[in-house]
CSV table of C-alpha atoms in Angstrom, one decimal:
chain,number,residue,atom,x,y,z
A,11,MET,CA,16.4,-31.3,3.2
A,12,ILE,CA,18.8,-30.3,5.9
A,13,LYS,CA,21.9,-28.1,5.7
A,14,TYR,CA,24.8,-30.4,5.1
A,15,LEU,CA,28.5,-30.0,4.6
A,16,GLY,CA,29.3,-31.1,1.1
A,17,SER,CA,25.7,-31.0,0.0
A,18,LYS,CA,25.2,-31.7,-3.7
A,19,ARG,CA,22.1,-29.5,-4.1
A,20,GLY,CA,23.8,-27.3,-6.7
A,21,LEU,CA,25.2,-30.3,-8.6
A,22,LEU,CA,22.0,-32.3,-8.9
A,23,PRO,CA,21.4,-31.6,-12.6
A,24,GLN,CA,24.9,-32.7,-13.5
A,25,ILE,CA,24.7,-35.8,-11.3
A,26,LEU,CA,21.3,-36.8,-12.8
A,27,ARG,CA,22.6,-36.3,-16.3
A,28,GLY,CA,25.7,-38.4,-15.6
A,29,VAL,CA,23.6,-41.2,-14.1
A,30,GLY,CA,21.0,-40.9,-16.8
A,31,ALA,CA,23.6,-41.5,-19.6
A,32,ALA,CA,24.1,-45.0,-18.2
A,33,ALA,CA,20.9,-45.9,-16.4
A,34,GLY,CA,17.8,-47.3,-18.2
A,35,ASP,CA,14.3,-46.7,-17.1
A,36,ARG,CA,14.2,-49.6,-14.8
A,37,ALA,CA,17.8,-49.3,-13.5
A,38,VAL,CA,19.0,-49.8,-10.0
A,39,VAL,CA,21.2,-47.0,-8.7
A,40,ALA,CA,23.1,-47.3,-5.5
A,41,ASP,CA,24.2,-44.2,-3.4
A,42,LEU,CA,26.8,-45.7,-1.0
A,43,PHE,CA,27.4,-42.5,1.0
A,44,SER,CA,23.9,-41.1,1.1
A,45,GLY,CA,24.4,-38.5,3.9
A,46,SER,CA,21.5,-36.1,3.9
A,47,ALA,CA,19.8,-38.3,1.2
A,48,ARG,CA,19.5,-35.3,-1.2
A,49,VAL,CA,21.0,-37.2,-4.1
A,50,ALA,CA,19.2,-40.5,-3.4
A,51,HIS,CA,15.9,-38.6,-3.1
A,52,ALA,CA,16.5,-36.9,-6.5
A,53,LEU,CA,17.4,-40.3,-8.0
A,54,LYS,CA,14.1,-41.7,-6.8
A,55,ALA,CA,12.2,-38.7,-8.1
A,56,ALA,CA,13.8,-39.4,-11.5
A,57,GLY,CA,12.2,-42.8,-11.5
A,58,TRP,CA,15.1,-45.1,-10.7
A,59,ARG,CA,15.0,-47.8,-8.0
A,60,VAL,CA,17.5,-46.5,-5.4
A,61,LEU,CA,19.6,-48.3,-2.8
A,62,ALA,CA,20.7,-45.6,-0.3
A,63,ASN,CA,23.4,-46.5,2.2
A,64,ASP,CA,25.1,-44.6,5.1
A,65,GLU,CA,26.7,-46.1,8.2
A,66,LEU,CA,25.6,-43.2,10.5
A,67,GLU,CA,22.2,-43.8,12.0
A,68,PHE,CA,20.8,-40.3,11.4
A,69,ALA,CA,21.7,-40.6,7.7
A,70,ARG,CA,20.3,-44.0,7.4
A,71,THR,CA,17.1,-42.7,9.0
A,72,LEU,CA,16.9,-39.8,6.5
A,73,ALA,CA,17.3,-42.3,3.7
A,74,CYS,CA,14.6,-44.5,5.0
A,75,GLY,CA,12.2,-41.6,5.6
A,76,LEU,CA,12.9,-39.8,2.3
A,77,VAL,CA,13.8,-42.7,-0.1
A,78,GLN,CA,12.6,-46.1,1.2
A,79,ALA,CA,9.3,-44.8,2.5
A,80,ASP,CA,6.7,-44.3,-0.2
A,81,ALA,CA,4.1,-41.5,-0.1
A,82,GLU,CA,1.2,-43.7,-0.9
A,83,ASP,CA,2.0,-45.9,2.2
A,84,TRP,CA,2.9,-43.3,4.8
A,85,ALA,CA,2.0,-39.7,3.9
A,86,ALA,CA,-1.5,-39.6,5.4
A,87,ARG,CA,-0.6,-41.4,8.7
A,88,ALA,CA,2.6,-39.4,9.1
A,89,GLU,CA,0.8,-36.1,8.6
A,90,LYS,CA,-1.8,-37.0,11.2
A,91,LEU,CA,0.8,-38.0,13.7
A,92,LEU,CA,2.9,-34.9,13.1
A,93,ALA,CA,-0.1,-32.7,13.7
A,94,GLU,CA,-0.6,-34.4,17.1
A,95,LEU,CA,3.1,-34.1,18.0
A,96,SER,CA,3.0,-30.4,17.2
A,97,HIS,CA,0.5,-29.7,20.0
A,98,LEU,CA,2.6,-31.4,22.8
A,99,PRO,CA,3.7,-29.1,25.6
A,100,PRO,CA,7.5,-28.6,26.1
A,101,ALA,CA,9.2,-31.2,28.2
A,102,PRO,CA,12.8,-30.0,29.0
A,103,GLY,CA,15.2,-32.7,30.1
A,104,TRP,CA,18.7,-34.0,29.3
A,105,PHE,CA,18.5,-33.1,25.6
A,106,THR,CA,17.4,-29.5,26.3
A,107,ALA,CA,20.0,-29.1,29.1
A,108,THR,CA,22.8,-30.4,26.9
A,109,TYR,CA,22.1,-28.8,23.5
A,110,ALA,CA,20.2,-25.6,24.4
A,111,GLU,CA,21.6,-24.6,27.8
A,112,THR,CA,25.2,-26.0,28.2
A,113,ALA,CA,25.7,-25.7,24.4
A,114,ARG,CA,23.5,-23.3,22.4
A,115,TYR,CA,22.6,-25.1,19.2
A,116,LEU,CA,18.8,-24.5,19.8
A,117,HIS,CA,16.6,-22.0,21.7
A,118,PRO,CA,15.6,-23.7,25.0
A,119,VAL,CA,11.9,-23.5,24.2
A,120,ASN,CA,12.4,-25.2,20.8
A,121,ALA,CA,14.7,-27.8,22.3
A,122,ALA,CA,12.1,-28.6,25.0
A,123,ARG,CA,9.3,-29.0,22.4
A,124,LEU,CA,11.6,-31.2,20.3
A,125,GLU,CA,12.4,-33.3,23.4
A,126,ALA,CA,8.7,-33.8,24.0
A,127,MET,CA,8.0,-34.8,20.4
A,128,ARG,CA,11.0,-37.2,20.4
A,129,GLU,CA,9.9,-38.9,23.6
A,130,ALA,CA,6.4,-39.3,22.1
A,131,VAL,CA,7.8,-41.0,19.0
A,132,GLU,CA,9.7,-43.4,21.3
A,133,ARG,CA,6.5,-44.3,23.1
A,134,LEU,CA,4.5,-44.7,19.9
A,135,ASP,CA,7.0,-47.3,18.6
A,136,PRO,CA,5.7,-47.0,15.0
A,137,GLU,CA,6.6,-49.2,12.1
A,138,PRO,CA,10.2,-48.7,10.9
A,139,GLU,CA,9.4,-46.6,7.8
A,140,LEU,CA,6.8,-44.5,9.6
A,141,ARG,CA,9.3,-44.0,12.5
A,142,ALA,CA,11.9,-42.8,9.9
A,143,VAL,CA,9.4,-40.4,8.4
A,144,LEU,CA,8.6,-38.9,11.8
A,145,LEU,CA,12.2,-38.6,12.8
A,146,THR,CA,13.1,-37.1,9.5
A,147,ALA,CA,10.5,-34.4,10.2
A,148,LEU,CA,12.0,-33.7,13.6
A,149,VAL,CA,15.5,-33.4,12.2
A,150,GLN,CA,14.4,-31.1,9.4
A,151,ALA,CA,12.4,-29.0,11.9
A,152,ALA,CA,15.3,-28.6,14.2
A,153,ASP,CA,17.6,-27.8,11.3
A,154,ARG,CA,15.4,-24.9,10.3
A,155,VAL,CA,15.8,-23.3,13.8
A,156,ASP,CA,19.4,-24.2,14.7
A,157,SER,CA,22.2,-21.8,15.5
A,158,CYS,CA,25.3,-23.0,13.8
A,159,ALA,CA,27.1,-22.5,10.5
A,160,GLY,CA,26.2,-25.6,8.5
A,161,HIS,CA,27.8,-28.1,10.9
A,162,GLN,CA,27.9,-28.9,14.6
A,163,MET,CA,31.6,-28.5,15.4
A,164,ALA,CA,30.5,-25.3,17.1
A,165,PHE,CA,27.5,-23.0,17.7
A,166,MET,CA,27.0,-19.3,17.2
A,167,ARG,CA,28.1,-16.9,20.0
A,168,GLU,CA,24.6,-15.4,19.9
A,169,LEU,CA,21.6,-17.2,18.8
A,170,ALA,CA,21.0,-17.0,15.0
A,171,PRO,CA,17.8,-15.1,14.0
A,172,ARG,CA,16.3,-18.3,12.7
A,173,ALA,CA,16.8,-19.9,16.2
A,174,LEU,CA,14.3,-17.4,17.6
A,175,LYS,CA,11.5,-18.7,15.3
A,176,PRO,CA,9.1,-21.4,16.7
A,177,LEU,CA,9.9,-24.9,15.7
A,178,ALA,CA,7.3,-26.2,13.2
A,179,LEU,CA,6.9,-29.8,12.0
A,180,ARG,CA,6.3,-30.4,8.3
A,181,LEU,CA,5.7,-33.6,6.4
A,182,PRO,CA,8.9,-34.5,4.6
A,183,GLU,CA,8.8,-34.6,0.8
A,184,LEU,CA,7.7,-38.2,0.3
A,185,LEU,CA,7.7,-39.7,-3.2
A,186,PRO,CA,5.6,-42.4,-4.8
A,187,ARG,CA,7.2,-45.8,-5.3
A,188,PRO,CA,9.0,-45.9,-8.7
A,189,ALA,CA,7.6,-48.1,-11.4
A,190,SER,CA,10.9,-50.0,-11.4
A,191,GLY,CA,10.4,-51.2,-7.8
A,192,PRO,CA,10.8,-50.3,-4.1
A,193,CYS,CA,13.8,-48.4,-2.8
A,194,LEU,CA,15.9,-49.5,0.1
A,195,ALA,CA,17.9,-47.7,2.9
A,196,LEU,CA,20.8,-49.5,4.5
A,197,GLY,CA,23.2,-48.6,7.3
A,198,GLU,CA,26.4,-50.5,6.4
A,199,ASP,CA,30.0,-49.6,6.0
A,200,ALA,CA,30.4,-48.9,2.3
A,201,LEU,CA,33.6,-50.9,1.9
A,202,ALA,CA,31.9,-54.0,3.4
A,203,LEU,CA,28.8,-53.5,1.4
A,204,ALA,CA,30.3,-52.8,-2.1
A,205,GLY,CA,31.0,-56.3,-3.1
A,206,SER,CA,27.6,-57.7,-2.3
A,207,ILE,CA,25.2,-55.2,-4.0
A,208,ASP,CA,23.8,-55.6,-7.5
A,209,CYS,CA,23.2,-52.3,-9.3
A,210,ASP,CA,23.5,-50.8,-12.7
A,211,VAL,CA,25.1,-47.5,-11.6
A,212,ALA,CA,26.9,-46.7,-8.4
A,213,TYR,CA,27.1,-43.1,-7.2
A,214,LEU,CA,30.0,-42.4,-4.9
A,215,ASP,CA,30.4,-39.3,-2.8
A,216,PRO,CA,32.8,-40.4,0.0
A,217,PRO,CA,34.4,-38.2,2.6
A,218,TYR,CA,37.6,-36.8,1.1
A,219,ASP,CA,39.2,-34.7,3.8
A,220,GLN,CA,39.6,-34.6,7.5
A,221,HIS,CA,36.0,-33.7,8.3
A,222,ALA,CA,34.3,-36.7,10.0
A,223,TYR,CA,30.5,-36.5,9.5
A,224,LEU,CA,29.7,-37.9,13.0
A,225,SER,CA,31.5,-35.0,14.5
A,226,ASN,CA,29.9,-32.6,12.1
A,227,TYR,CA,26.4,-33.8,12.9
A,228,HIS,CA,26.6,-35.4,16.3
A,229,LEU,CA,23.4,-33.6,17.4
A,230,TRP,CA,21.3,-35.2,14.7
A,231,GLU,CA,22.9,-38.6,15.5
A,232,THR,CA,21.8,-38.2,19.2
A,233,LEU,CA,18.4,-37.0,18.3
A,234,VAL,CA,17.8,-40.1,16.2
A,235,ARG,CA,19.4,-42.6,18.5
A,236,TRP,CA,18.0,-41.0,21.6
A,237,ASP,CA,20.6,-42.7,23.7
A,238,ARG,CA,21.8,-39.9,26.0
A,239,PRO,CA,25.5,-40.5,25.2
A,240,GLU,CA,28.4,-39.3,27.3
A,241,VAL,CA,29.5,-35.9,25.8
A,242,TYR,CA,32.6,-33.8,25.9
A,243,GLY,CA,34.0,-30.4,25.2
A,244,ARG,CA,32.3,-27.1,24.6
A,245,ALA,CA,30.5,-28.5,21.6
A,246,ARG,CA,29.1,-31.4,23.7
A,247,LYS,CA,30.0,-34.0,21.1
A,248,ARG,CA,29.2,-37.6,21.6
A,249,LEU,CA,32.1,-39.5,23.1
A,250,ASP,CA,32.2,-41.9,20.1
A,251,CYS,CA,33.2,-38.9,17.9
A,252,ARG,CA,36.7,-39.5,19.3
A,253,SER,CA,36.9,-43.1,18.1
A,254,HIS,CA,34.7,-43.1,14.9
A,255,ARG,CA,37.0,-42.4,12.0
A,256,SER,CA,36.7,-43.4,8.3
A,257,ALA,CA,39.7,-44.4,6.2
A,258,PHE,CA,38.4,-41.7,3.8
A,259,ASN,CA,39.2,-39.0,6.4
A,260,SER,CA,42.9,-40.0,6.3
A,261,ARG,CA,45.6,-38.9,3.8
A,262,ALA,CA,47.2,-42.3,4.2
A,263,GLY,CA,44.0,-44.3,4.2
A,264,ILE,CA,41.9,-42.8,1.4
A,265,GLY,CA,43.9,-44.2,-1.5
A,266,PRO,CA,43.7,-47.9,-0.5
A,267,ALA,CA,40.1,-47.5,0.7
A,268,PHE,CA,39.0,-45.9,-2.6
A,269,ALA,CA,40.8,-48.5,-4.7
A,270,ARG,CA,39.2,-51.3,-2.7
A,271,LEU,CA,35.8,-49.7,-3.1
A,272,VAL,CA,36.1,-49.3,-6.9
A,273,GLY,CA,37.5,-52.8,-7.3
A,274,SER,CA,34.7,-54.4,-5.3
A,275,LEU,CA,31.7,-52.7,-7.1
A,276,ARG,CA,30.1,-54.8,-9.9
A,277,ALA,CA,28.2,-51.9,-11.4
A,278,ARG,CA,28.9,-51.2,-15.0
A,279,THR,CA,29.1,-47.5,-14.4
A,280,LEU,CA,30.4,-45.4,-11.5
A,281,VAL,CA,29.5,-41.7,-11.1
A,282,VAL,CA,31.9,-40.2,-8.5
A,283,SER,CA,31.8,-36.7,-6.9
A,284,PHE,CA,35.1,-35.6,-5.5
A,285,GLY,CA,36.3,-32.2,-4.3
A,286,ALA,CA,39.4,-30.6,-6.0
A,287,GLU,CA,41.0,-30.2,-2.6
A,288,GLY,CA,40.4,-33.7,-1.4
A,289,PHE,CA,43.2,-35.9,0.1
A,290,LEU,CA,43.3,-38.1,-3.0
A,291,ALA,CA,45.2,-36.6,-5.9
A,292,ARG,CA,43.3,-36.2,-9.2
A,293,ALA,CA,45.8,-38.2,-11.2
A,294,GLU,CA,45.6,-41.2,-8.7
A,295,LEU,CA,41.8,-41.0,-8.7
A,296,GLU,CA,41.6,-41.0,-12.5
A,297,ARG,CA,44.1,-43.9,-12.7
A,298,MET,CA,41.8,-46.0,-10.5
A,299,LEU,CA,38.6,-45.1,-12.4
A,300,ALA,CA,40.2,-45.5,-15.9
A,301,GLY,CA,40.4,-49.2,-15.4
A,302,ARG,CA,36.7,-49.3,-16.1
A,303,GLY,CA,37.4,-48.6,-19.7
A,304,PHE,CA,35.9,-45.1,-20.5
A,305,LEU,CA,36.3,-42.1,-18.2
A,306,HIS,CA,34.9,-38.6,-18.4
A,307,VAL,CA,35.8,-35.8,-16.0
A,308,LEU,CA,33.5,-32.9,-15.5
A,309,GLU,CA,34.4,-29.7,-13.5
A,310,VAL,CA,31.7,-27.7,-11.8
A,311,PRO,CA,32.4,-24.5,-9.7
A,312,HIS,CA,31.0,-25.0,-6.2
A,313,ARG,CA,30.3,-22.5,-3.4
A,314,ARG,CA,32.0,-23.3,-0.1
A,315,TYR,CA,29.9,-23.9,3.0
A,316,ALA,CA,29.2,-20.9,5.2
A,317,GLY,CA,31.7,-21.7,8.0
A,318,THR,CA,34.7,-21.5,5.7
A,319,ARG,CA,33.5,-18.2,4.3
A,320,LEU,CA,33.0,-16.6,7.7
A,321,GLY,CA,36.5,-17.1,9.0
A,322,ILE,CA,37.9,-18.5,12.2
A,323,HIS,CA,36.8,-17.4,15.7
A,324,ASN,CA,38.1,-18.2,19.1
A,325,ALA,CA,36.1,-19.3,22.2
A,326,ARG,CA,35.2,-15.7,22.9
A,327,GLY,CA,33.8,-15.1,19.4
A,328,GLU,CA,36.7,-13.0,18.3
A,329,LYS,CA,37.9,-13.4,14.7
A,330,VAL,CA,41.4,-14.8,14.7
A,331,GLY,CA,41.6,-16.0,11.1
A,332,THR,CA,40.6,-14.8,7.7
A,333,PRO,CA,37.8,-16.3,5.6
A,334,GLY,CA,38.8,-18.9,3.0
A,335,PRO,CA,38.0,-18.6,-0.8
A,336,ALA,CA,34.3,-18.2,-1.6
A,337,GLY,CA,34.4,-21.1,-4.1
A,338,THR,CA,36.1,-24.3,-5.0
A,339,MET,CA,35.8,-26.9,-7.7
A,340,GLU,CA,33.8,-30.1,-7.6
A,341,ARG,CA,34.7,-32.8,-10.1
A,342,LEU,CA,32.3,-35.4,-11.4
A,343,TYR,CA,33.8,-38.6,-12.8
A,344,VAL,CA,31.8,-40.9,-15.0
A,345,ALA,CA,33.6,-44.3,-15.5
A,346,SER,CA,32.0,-47.0,-17.5
A,347,ASP,CA,32.8,-50.2,-19.3
A,348,ARG,CA,31.2,-48.7,-22.4
A,349,ARG,CA,31.2,-45.4,-24.2
A,350,LEU,CA,28.3,-43.2,-23.0
A,351,ASP,CA,26.5,-40.4,-24.7
A,352,LEU,CA,27.2,-37.7,-22.1
A,353,PRO,CA,25.5,-34.3,-22.5
A,354,ARG,CA,27.9,-31.5,-23.4
A,355,ASP,CA,26.0,-28.4,-22.8
A,356,GLN,CA,27.3,-25.5,-20.7
A,357,ASP,CA,26.1,-27.0,-17.4
A,358,TYR,CA,28.1,-30.2,-17.9
A,359,ARG,CA,31.5,-29.3,-19.2
A,360,ALA,CA,33.7,-32.2,-20.3
A,361,VAL,CA,37.4,-32.1,-19.4
A,362,PRO,CA,39.6,-34.3,-21.6
A,363,VAL,CA,41.6,-37.0,-19.8
A,364,ARG,CA,44.9,-38.1,-21.1
A,365,LEU,CA,45.5,-41.7,-19.9
A,366,PRO,CA,49.0,-43.3,-20.1
A,367,GLU,CA,49.7,-45.0,-23.4
A,368,ALA,CA,50.2,-48.7,-23.5
A,369,VAL,CA,53.9,-49.7,-23.7
């Protein structure tokens, strides 16, 4: 899996327990903001049929390669092709000049090797799922040797030690098809999709502050699209980063957007991950979810991403701000039309919710 702002790696046990309280063995679970596909991959590993969705192309590709693609269908062919790609000589071009010379997200040699591999995948034009597996391997390989602090809003002043290591392709962690049926990856706007999907449980992890994920991971979007976009600024962001904004990234827009999302979903149970410092106030979020009938709120301490802990630096690499707090609180909300037997051990701490009394 790749480094990802807001990654739920540390919350997977709690998320799986929340989903498991509502989902039967053959349940369909939808992840409408799948991002790095870490949660959707874990849901598939637990045996559920998963619908993973994200409107960004790199995220949809990760979901296709890690969730939709089944090991029995693609692992052998992908491993053979990855071995062949690994032996290609470097082929520096636009990508290397943009992201390893003008900007320094990667060592030039690694960028040139990555560019050769990406061009080869384009020439191969493999089946969609195999293509997604190969591109997932490329993104993961580049992520292991990048030189930034968990996002691509900026790069390190000096190349990070890991960026000096040679880029190496590995087969992504493919999973067998669940007994409940095939999984699916989509690339739709979550608000537009919500009213048309049939699932037993919907997991929601929407953006909840000003950080737009296209800006945060523009390099991966370009690597997957391979479209040589117009770029701008020192970070060499894609030009569409200026225009692509989600209502969830806006203080004014997040409330109406979340209310519409919750109201559109037909799933009996919603499991929602939301940061304590998000734009939507806890009371308002709970009011929206309480309409489902039964609501549990669970608080889990969460370590902040590296960029926040390092502090703020100017263009010359000089520290001009102080690091933020090392930790924050992530809340998991489980809202259902029926009472659920939620686990109450030390890892999954229930917080009582006092809902307004009927007048």
